[in-house]
């Protein structure tokens, strides 16, 4: 994790600096209509891109290792603990419920630790890097580019709790469907003996109907939230383009700075939105954490523990 965070810091710094390269190229080569120093600029730019590519490859590989090892260790701990639990636990909890905890919840937590948390770190570094670059280049334009930021924050505060609740309901219902599938398959003989196929079908249909409605509701929220974020991102870029265009006409701003600020205005809103989404996803993963914790905290019988330790 320490290595990944270090690579994310480098990657975010490189990503935030790329518009500055564009700004320099526009001012010193395009506007000046000269190629003096272009070869050195190209070499430096290629070196920066190579650093970006290498850090991306290394962090992706390391994140995959973290995800797989985390899932493996949690599944192993759950399996060992299940061997120690008394029969009463299996009488009180269905096989589908246990499988969903061991397979689905552990995989989700492994992915959250390896990818979601790392993307959060990258987005934080990237936003900080953009803000530093914007204020270093032109304070006035930086304030104009951030003018719509309060509106974005309000949208996030309004929509994220609703999106979190909707997605949490979808995951819960999906877990129920997995459990009912498992019970229906493993208990097929019992269902036929007791002639309860129709009741099982009604219960399964009810759960899938709820799942469909919850999924549509979550999709509708996303269909409103994401376009609003995109709209205000475009509005911010339009503000920057209009204001910087006037300054360029008055020779108070260079074309290179104009190019850089348009890029920054468009780029900064997406990581801010992703940060909010990541926090919401982390809160949603609390359910998975609680389920795994509840399983591992279930007390074992002394004899089961003793026999297991002897073995």
Short mmCIF file of C-alpha atoms in Angstrom, two decimals:
data_model
loop_
_atom_site.label_atom_id
_atom_site.label_comp_id
_atom_site.label_asym_id
_atom_site.label_seq_id
_atom_site.Cartn_x
_atom_site.Cartn_y
_atom_site.Cartn_z
CA UNK A 1 0.00 0.00 0.00
CA UNK A 2 2.86 2.38 0.78
CA UNK A 3 4.42 1.68 -2.62
CA UNK A 4 1.08 2.21 -4.36
CA UNK A 5 0.49 5.53 -2.58
CA UNK A 6 3.95 6.70 -3.59
CA UNK A 7 3.27 5.80 -7.23
CA UNK A 8 -0.11 7.53 -7.06
CA UNK A 9 1.57 10.70 -5.82
CA UNK A 10 3.96 10.62 -8.77
CA UNK A 11 1.20 9.81 -11.27
CA UNK A 12 -1.09 12.57 -10.00
CA UNK A 13 1.73 15.10 -10.14
CA UNK A 14 2.52 14.11 -13.72
CA UNK A 15 -1.15 14.30 -14.76
CA UNK A 16 -1.52 17.75 -13.20
CA UNK A 17 1.63 19.01 -14.98
CA UNK A 18 0.72 17.91 -18.51
CA UNK A 19 -1.47 21.01 -19.25
CA UNK A 20 1.52 23.14 -18.27
CA UNK A 21 3.52 21.43 -21.01
CA UNK A 22 0.74 22.29 -23.44
CA UNK A 23 0.75 25.87 -22.22
CA UNK A 24 4.51 26.13 -22.70
CA UNK A 25 4.33 24.62 -26.20
CA UNK A 26 1.58 27.03 -27.30
CA UNK A 27 3.38 30.12 -25.99
CA UNK A 28 6.92 29.23 -27.06
CA UNK A 29 6.40 27.30 -30.29
CA UNK A 30 2.93 27.91 -31.75
CA UNK A 31 2.49 31.63 -30.98
CA UNK A 32 6.19 32.41 -31.38
CA UNK A 33 6.28 30.41 -34.65
CA UNK A 34 9.65 28.91 -33.87
CA UNK A 35 11.11 25.47 -33.20
CA UNK A 36 14.06 26.62 -31.12
CA UNK A 37 14.26 24.34 -28.09
CA UNK A 38 11.59 21.98 -29.46
CA UNK A 39 13.85 18.92 -29.40
CA UNK A 40 14.63 19.29 -25.70
CA UNK A 41 10.94 19.92 -24.98
CA UNK A 42 9.96 16.73 -26.80
CA UNK A 43 12.53 14.67 -24.90
CA UNK A 44 11.33 16.04 -21.57
CA UNK A 45 7.69 15.48 -22.48
CA UNK A 46 8.35 11.89 -23.59
CA UNK A 47 10.23 11.25 -20.33
CA UNK A 48 7.24 12.51 -18.33
CA UNK A 49 4.84 10.30 -20.32
CA UNK A 50 7.11 7.29 -19.74
CA UNK A 51 7.11 7.97 -16.01
CA UNK A 52 3.32 8.16 -16.11
CA UNK A 53 3.06 4.87 -18.01
CA UNK A 54 5.49 3.04 -15.72
CA UNK A 55 3.77 4.19 -12.53
CA UNK A 56 0.37 3.18 -13.97
CA UNK A 57 1.62 -0.31 -14.84
CA UNK A 58 3.30 -0.81 -11.47
CA UNK A 59 0.38 0.47 -9.41
CA UNK A 60 -2.12 -1.66 -11.39
CA UNK A 61 -0.01 -4.75 -10.77
CA UNK A 62 0.39 -3.96 -7.09
CA UNK A 63 -3.33 -3.23 -6.66
CA UNK A 64 -4.19 -6.59 -8.22
CA UNK A 65 -1.82 -8.32 -5.79
CA UNK A 66 -3.42 -6.48 -2.85
CA UNK A 67 -6.95 -7.36 -4.00
CA UNK A 68 -6.21 -11.06 -4.54
CA UNK A 69 -4.25 -11.50 -1.31
CA UNK A 70 -6.83 -9.62 0.76
CA UNK A 71 -9.67 -11.74 -0.63
CA UNK A 72 -7.64 -14.92 -0.16
CA UNK A 73 -6.78 -14.17 3.47
CA UNK A 74 -10.34 -13.17 4.40
CA UNK A 75 -11.81 -16.26 2.73
CA UNK A 76 -9.27 -18.44 4.52
CA UNK A 77 -10.08 -16.88 7.90
CA UNK A 78 -13.80 -17.30 7.29
CA UNK A 79 -13.35 -20.92 6.23
CA UNK A 80 -11.29 -21.77 9.30
CA UNK A 81 -13.82 -20.05 11.55
CA UNK A 82 -16.72 -21.88 9.94
CA UNK A 83 -15.02 -25.19 10.76
CA UNK A 84 -15.05 -24.24 14.44
CA UNK A 85 -18.65 -23.08 14.70
CA UNK A 86 -21.24 -25.32 16.38
CA UNK A 87 -24.07 -27.03 14.49
CA UNK A 88 -26.53 -24.56 15.98
CA UNK A 89 -25.03 -21.82 13.81
CA UNK A 90 -25.80 -23.80 10.64
CA UNK A 91 -29.33 -24.46 11.87
CA UNK A 92 -29.91 -20.72 12.32
CA UNK A 93 -28.25 -19.51 9.09
CA UNK A 94 -28.89 -20.71 5.56
CA UNK A 95 -26.15 -21.97 3.28
CA UNK A 96 -26.91 -19.15 0.82
CA UNK A 97 -26.42 -16.55 3.55
CA UNK A 98 -23.06 -18.03 4.57
CA UNK A 99 -21.85 -18.32 0.96
CA UNK A 100 -22.78 -14.71 0.25
CA UNK A 101 -20.73 -13.58 3.26
CA UNK A 102 -17.68 -15.69 2.41
CA UNK A 103 -17.63 -15.14 -1.36
CA UNK A 104 -19.35 -11.87 -2.22
CA UNK A 105 -18.53 -9.72 0.83
CA UNK A 106 -14.86 -10.70 1.01
CA UNK A 107 -14.38 -10.04 -2.71
CA UNK A 108 -16.05 -6.66 -2.41
CA UNK A 109 -13.85 -5.66 0.53
CA UNK A 110 -10.71 -6.79 -1.29
CA UNK A 111 -11.66 -4.70 -4.31
CA UNK A 112 -12.49 -1.70 -2.17
CA UNK A 113 -9.15 -1.83 -0.37
CA UNK A 114 -7.10 -2.35 -3.52
CA UNK A 115 -8.87 -0.12 -6.04
CA UNK A 116 -11.44 2.17 -4.46
CA UNK A 117 -9.15 3.46 -1.73
CA UNK A 118 -6.28 3.92 -4.19
CA UNK A 119 -8.47 5.83 -6.64
CA UNK A 120 -9.54 8.04 -3.76
CA UNK A 121 -5.90 8.80 -2.97
CA UNK A 122 -5.11 9.50 -6.63
CA UNK A 123 -8.11 11.83 -6.99
CA UNK A 124 -7.13 13.74 -3.86
CA UNK A 125 -3.54 14.15 -5.07
CA UNK A 126 -4.77 15.12 -8.54
CA UNK A 127 -7.18 17.79 -7.27
CA UNK A 128 -4.50 19.26 -5.01
CA UNK A 129 -2.03 19.26 -7.92
CA UNK A 130 -4.50 21.02 -10.22
CA UNK A 131 -5.33 23.65 -7.61
CA UNK A 132 -1.64 24.38 -6.97
CA UNK A 133 -0.93 24.64 -10.71
CA UNK A 134 -3.94 26.90 -11.35
CA UNK A 135 -3.10 29.34 -8.58
CA UNK A 136 0.56 29.41 -9.55
CA UNK A 137 -0.29 30.29 -13.14
CA UNK A 138 -3.10 32.84 -12.61
CA UNK A 139 -5.01 33.46 -9.37
CA UNK A 140 -7.89 35.33 -11.01
CA UNK A 141 -8.56 32.60 -13.56
CA UNK A 142 -8.27 29.96 -10.86
CA UNK A 143 -11.06 31.62 -8.88
CA UNK A 144 -13.24 31.84 -12.00
CA UNK A 145 -12.67 28.17 -12.79
CA UNK A 146 -13.70 27.23 -9.24
CA UNK A 147 -16.82 29.44 -9.26
CA UNK A 148 -19.15 26.50 -9.88
CA UNK A 149 -17.50 24.33 -7.22
CA UNK A 150 -20.07 25.24 -4.48
CA UNK A 151 -22.88 24.13 -6.79
CA UNK A 152 -21.10 20.82 -7.38
CA UNK A 153 -20.69 20.34 -3.64
CA UNK A 154 -24.41 20.96 -3.08
CA UNK A 155 -25.32 18.41 -5.77
CA UNK A 156 -23.01 15.86 -4.20
CA UNK A 157 -24.46 16.46 -0.72
CA UNK A 158 -28.01 16.09 -2.07
CA UNK A 159 -27.52 13.07 -4.32
CA UNK A 160 -24.85 10.95 -2.63
CA UNK A 161 -26.94 9.84 0.39
CA UNK A 162 -29.75 8.84 -1.96
CA UNK A 163 -27.38 7.02 -4.28
CA UNK A 164 -25.81 5.26 -1.31
CA UNK A 165 -29.17 4.09 0.03
CA UNK A 166 -30.32 2.94 -3.41
CA UNK A 167 -27.12 1.01 -4.15
CA UNK A 168 -27.09 -0.53 -0.68
CA UNK A 169 -30.63 -1.82 -1.23
CA UNK A 170 -29.62 -3.29 -4.59
CA UNK A 171 -26.68 -5.12 -3.02
CA UNK A 172 -28.80 -6.45 -0.18
CA UNK A 173 -31.44 -7.77 -2.58
CA UNK A 174 -28.77 -9.27 -4.80
CA UNK A 175 -27.42 -11.12 -1.76
CA UNK A 176 -30.91 -12.43 -1.04
CA UNK A 177 -31.28 -13.66 -4.62
CA UNK A 178 -27.96 -15.50 -4.37
CA UNK A 179 -29.08 -17.13 -1.15
CA UNK A 180 -32.45 -18.16 -2.60
CA UNK A 181 -30.76 -19.62 -5.66
CA UNK A 182 -28.48 -21.70 -3.49
CA UNK A 183 -31.27 -22.88 -1.22
CA UNK A 184 -33.49 -23.68 -4.18
CA UNK A 185 -30.81 -25.85 -5.78
CA UNK A 186 -29.54 -27.58 -2.65
CA UNK A 187 -33.04 -28.02 -1.26
CA UNK A 188 -34.70 -29.16 -4.50
CA UNK A 189 -35.40 -32.66 -3.17
CA UNK A 190 -36.91 -31.30 0.04
CA UNK A 191 -39.08 -28.84 -1.91
CA UNK A 192 -40.46 -31.64 -4.08
CA UNK A 193 -41.14 -33.86 -1.10
CA UNK A 194 -42.99 -31.07 0.72
CA UNK A 195 -44.59 -29.80 -2.53
CA UNK A 196 -43.61 -26.17 -1.87
CA UNK A 197 -42.34 -25.28 -5.35
CA UNK A 198 -45.09 -22.68 -5.85
CA UNK A 199 -44.28 -20.95 -2.56
CA UNK A 200 -40.56 -20.88 -3.43
CA UNK A 201 -41.42 -19.44 -6.82
CA UNK A 202 -43.54 -16.68 -5.27
CA UNK A 203 -40.80 -15.73 -2.80
CA UNK A 204 -38.16 -15.68 -5.52
CA UNK A 205 -40.36 -13.65 -7.87
CA UNK A 206 -41.05 -11.13 -5.10
CA UNK A 207 -37.33 -10.70 -4.39
CA UNK A 208 -36.39 -10.32 -8.07
CA UNK A 209 -39.23 -7.82 -8.55
CA UNK A 210 -37.89 -5.73 -5.68
CA UNK A 211 -34.39 -6.04 -7.16
CA UNK A 212 -35.59 -4.77 -10.54
CA UNK A 213 -37.38 -1.76 -9.01
CA UNK A 214 -34.41 -0.88 -6.79
CA UNK A 215 -32.00 -1.13 -9.74
CA UNK A 216 -34.18 1.12 -11.90
CA UNK A 217 -34.42 3.64 -9.05
CA UNK A 218 -30.63 3.70 -8.64
CA UNK A 219 -30.16 4.07 -12.40
CA UNK A 220 -32.58 7.01 -12.48
CA UNK A 221 -30.66 8.79 -9.76
CA UNK A 222 -27.40 8.28 -11.66
CA UNK A 223 -29.10 9.42 -14.87
CA UNK A 224 -29.87 12.76 -13.19
CA UNK A 225 -26.74 13.20 -11.09
CA UNK A 226 -24.04 12.48 -13.70
CA UNK A 227 -25.44 14.78 -16.43
CA UNK A 228 -25.75 17.60 -13.90
CA UNK A 229 -22.10 17.20 -12.97
CA UNK A 230 -21.17 17.19 -16.66
CA UNK A 231 -23.30 20.27 -17.30
CA UNK A 232 -21.65 22.33 -14.60
CA UNK A 233 -18.26 21.09 -15.72
CA UNK A 234 -18.99 22.40 -19.20
CA UNK A 235 -20.37 25.61 -17.68
CA UNK A 236 -17.13 26.10 -15.76
CA UNK A 237 -15.13 25.57 -18.96
CA UNK A 238 -17.37 28.11 -20.72
CA UNK A 239 -16.75 30.68 -17.96
CA UNK A 240 -13.02 30.16 -18.26
CA UNK A 241 -13.14 30.36 -22.05
CA UNK A 242 -15.18 33.60 -22.00
CA UNK A 243 -13.15 35.33 -19.27
CA UNK A 244 -9.76 34.23 -20.53
CA UNK A 245 -10.78 35.07 -24.10
CA UNK A 246 -11.45 38.67 -23.08
CA UNK A 247 -8.10 38.83 -21.31
CA UNK A 248 -6.32 37.38 -24.34
CA UNK A 249 -7.93 40.03 -26.57
CA UNK A 250 -6.62 42.67 -24.14
CA UNK A 251 -3.14 41.06 -24.19
CA UNK A 252 -3.49 40.44 -20.45
CA UNK A 253 -3.28 36.65 -20.81
CA UNK A 254 -1.31 34.34 -23.08
CA UNK A 255 -2.81 31.68 -25.33
CA UNK A 256 -0.89 29.02 -23.48
CA UNK A 257 -2.44 29.93 -20.14
CA UNK A 258 -5.85 29.96 -21.84
CA UNK A 259 -5.27 26.42 -23.08
CA UNK A 260 -4.09 25.19 -19.67
CA UNK A 261 -7.03 26.68 -17.77
CA UNK A 262 -9.64 25.24 -20.10
CA UNK A 263 -8.09 21.82 -19.54
CA UNK A 264 -7.98 22.30 -15.78
CA UNK A 265 -11.58 23.58 -15.62
CA UNK A 266 -12.81 20.47 -17.39
CA UNK A 267 -10.53 18.05 -15.53
CA UNK A 268 -11.02 19.12 -11.92
CA UNK A 269 -14.73 18.37 -11.59
CA UNK A 270 -14.52 14.68 -12.45
CA UNK A 271 -12.08 13.75 -9.64
CA UNK A 272 -14.15 15.81 -7.18
CA UNK A 273 -17.24 13.83 -8.15
CA UNK A 274 -15.28 10.58 -7.93
CA UNK A 275 -14.06 11.47 -4.44
CA UNK A 276 -17.66 11.88 -3.30
CA UNK A 277 -18.65 8.63 -5.00
CA UNK A 278 -15.74 6.83 -3.37
CA UNK A 279 -16.76 8.03 0.07
CA UNK A 280 -20.31 6.87 -0.62
CA UNK A 281 -19.04 3.49 -1.80
CA UNK A 282 -16.89 3.18 1.30
CA UNK A 283 -19.93 3.86 3.47
CA UNK A 284 -21.85 1.28 1.48
CA UNK A 285 -19.09 -1.26 2.09
CA UNK A 286 -19.75 -0.86 5.81
CA UNK A 287 -22.55 -3.39 5.35
CA UNK A 288 -20.07 -5.93 3.97
CA UNK A 289 -17.64 -5.21 6.80
CA UNK A 290 -20.38 -5.71 9.39
CA UNK A 291 -21.37 -9.04 7.84
CA UNK A 292 -17.83 -10.40 7.76
CA UNK A 293 -17.19 -9.12 11.28
CA UNK A 294 -20.41 -10.72 12.54
CA UNK A 295 -19.35 -14.04 11.06
CA UNK A 296 -15.81 -13.93 12.48
CA UNK A 297 -17.07 -12.71 15.87
CA UNK A 298 -19.55 -15.56 16.23
CA UNK A 299 -18.36 -17.50 19.32
CA UNK A 300 -17.09 -21.04 18.86
CA UNK A 301 -17.74 -23.96 21.15
CA UNK A 302 -14.75 -24.84 23.32
CA UNK A 303 -14.65 -28.42 22.03
CA UNK A 304 -14.60 -27.30 18.39
CA UNK A 305 -11.76 -24.90 19.08
CA UNK A 306 -9.86 -27.53 21.05
CA UNK A 307 -10.19 -30.20 18.34
CA UNK A 308 -9.17 -27.73 15.64
CA UNK A 309 -6.09 -26.62 17.57
CA UNK A 310 -5.06 -30.23 18.17
CA UNK A 311 -5.36 -30.97 14.44
#
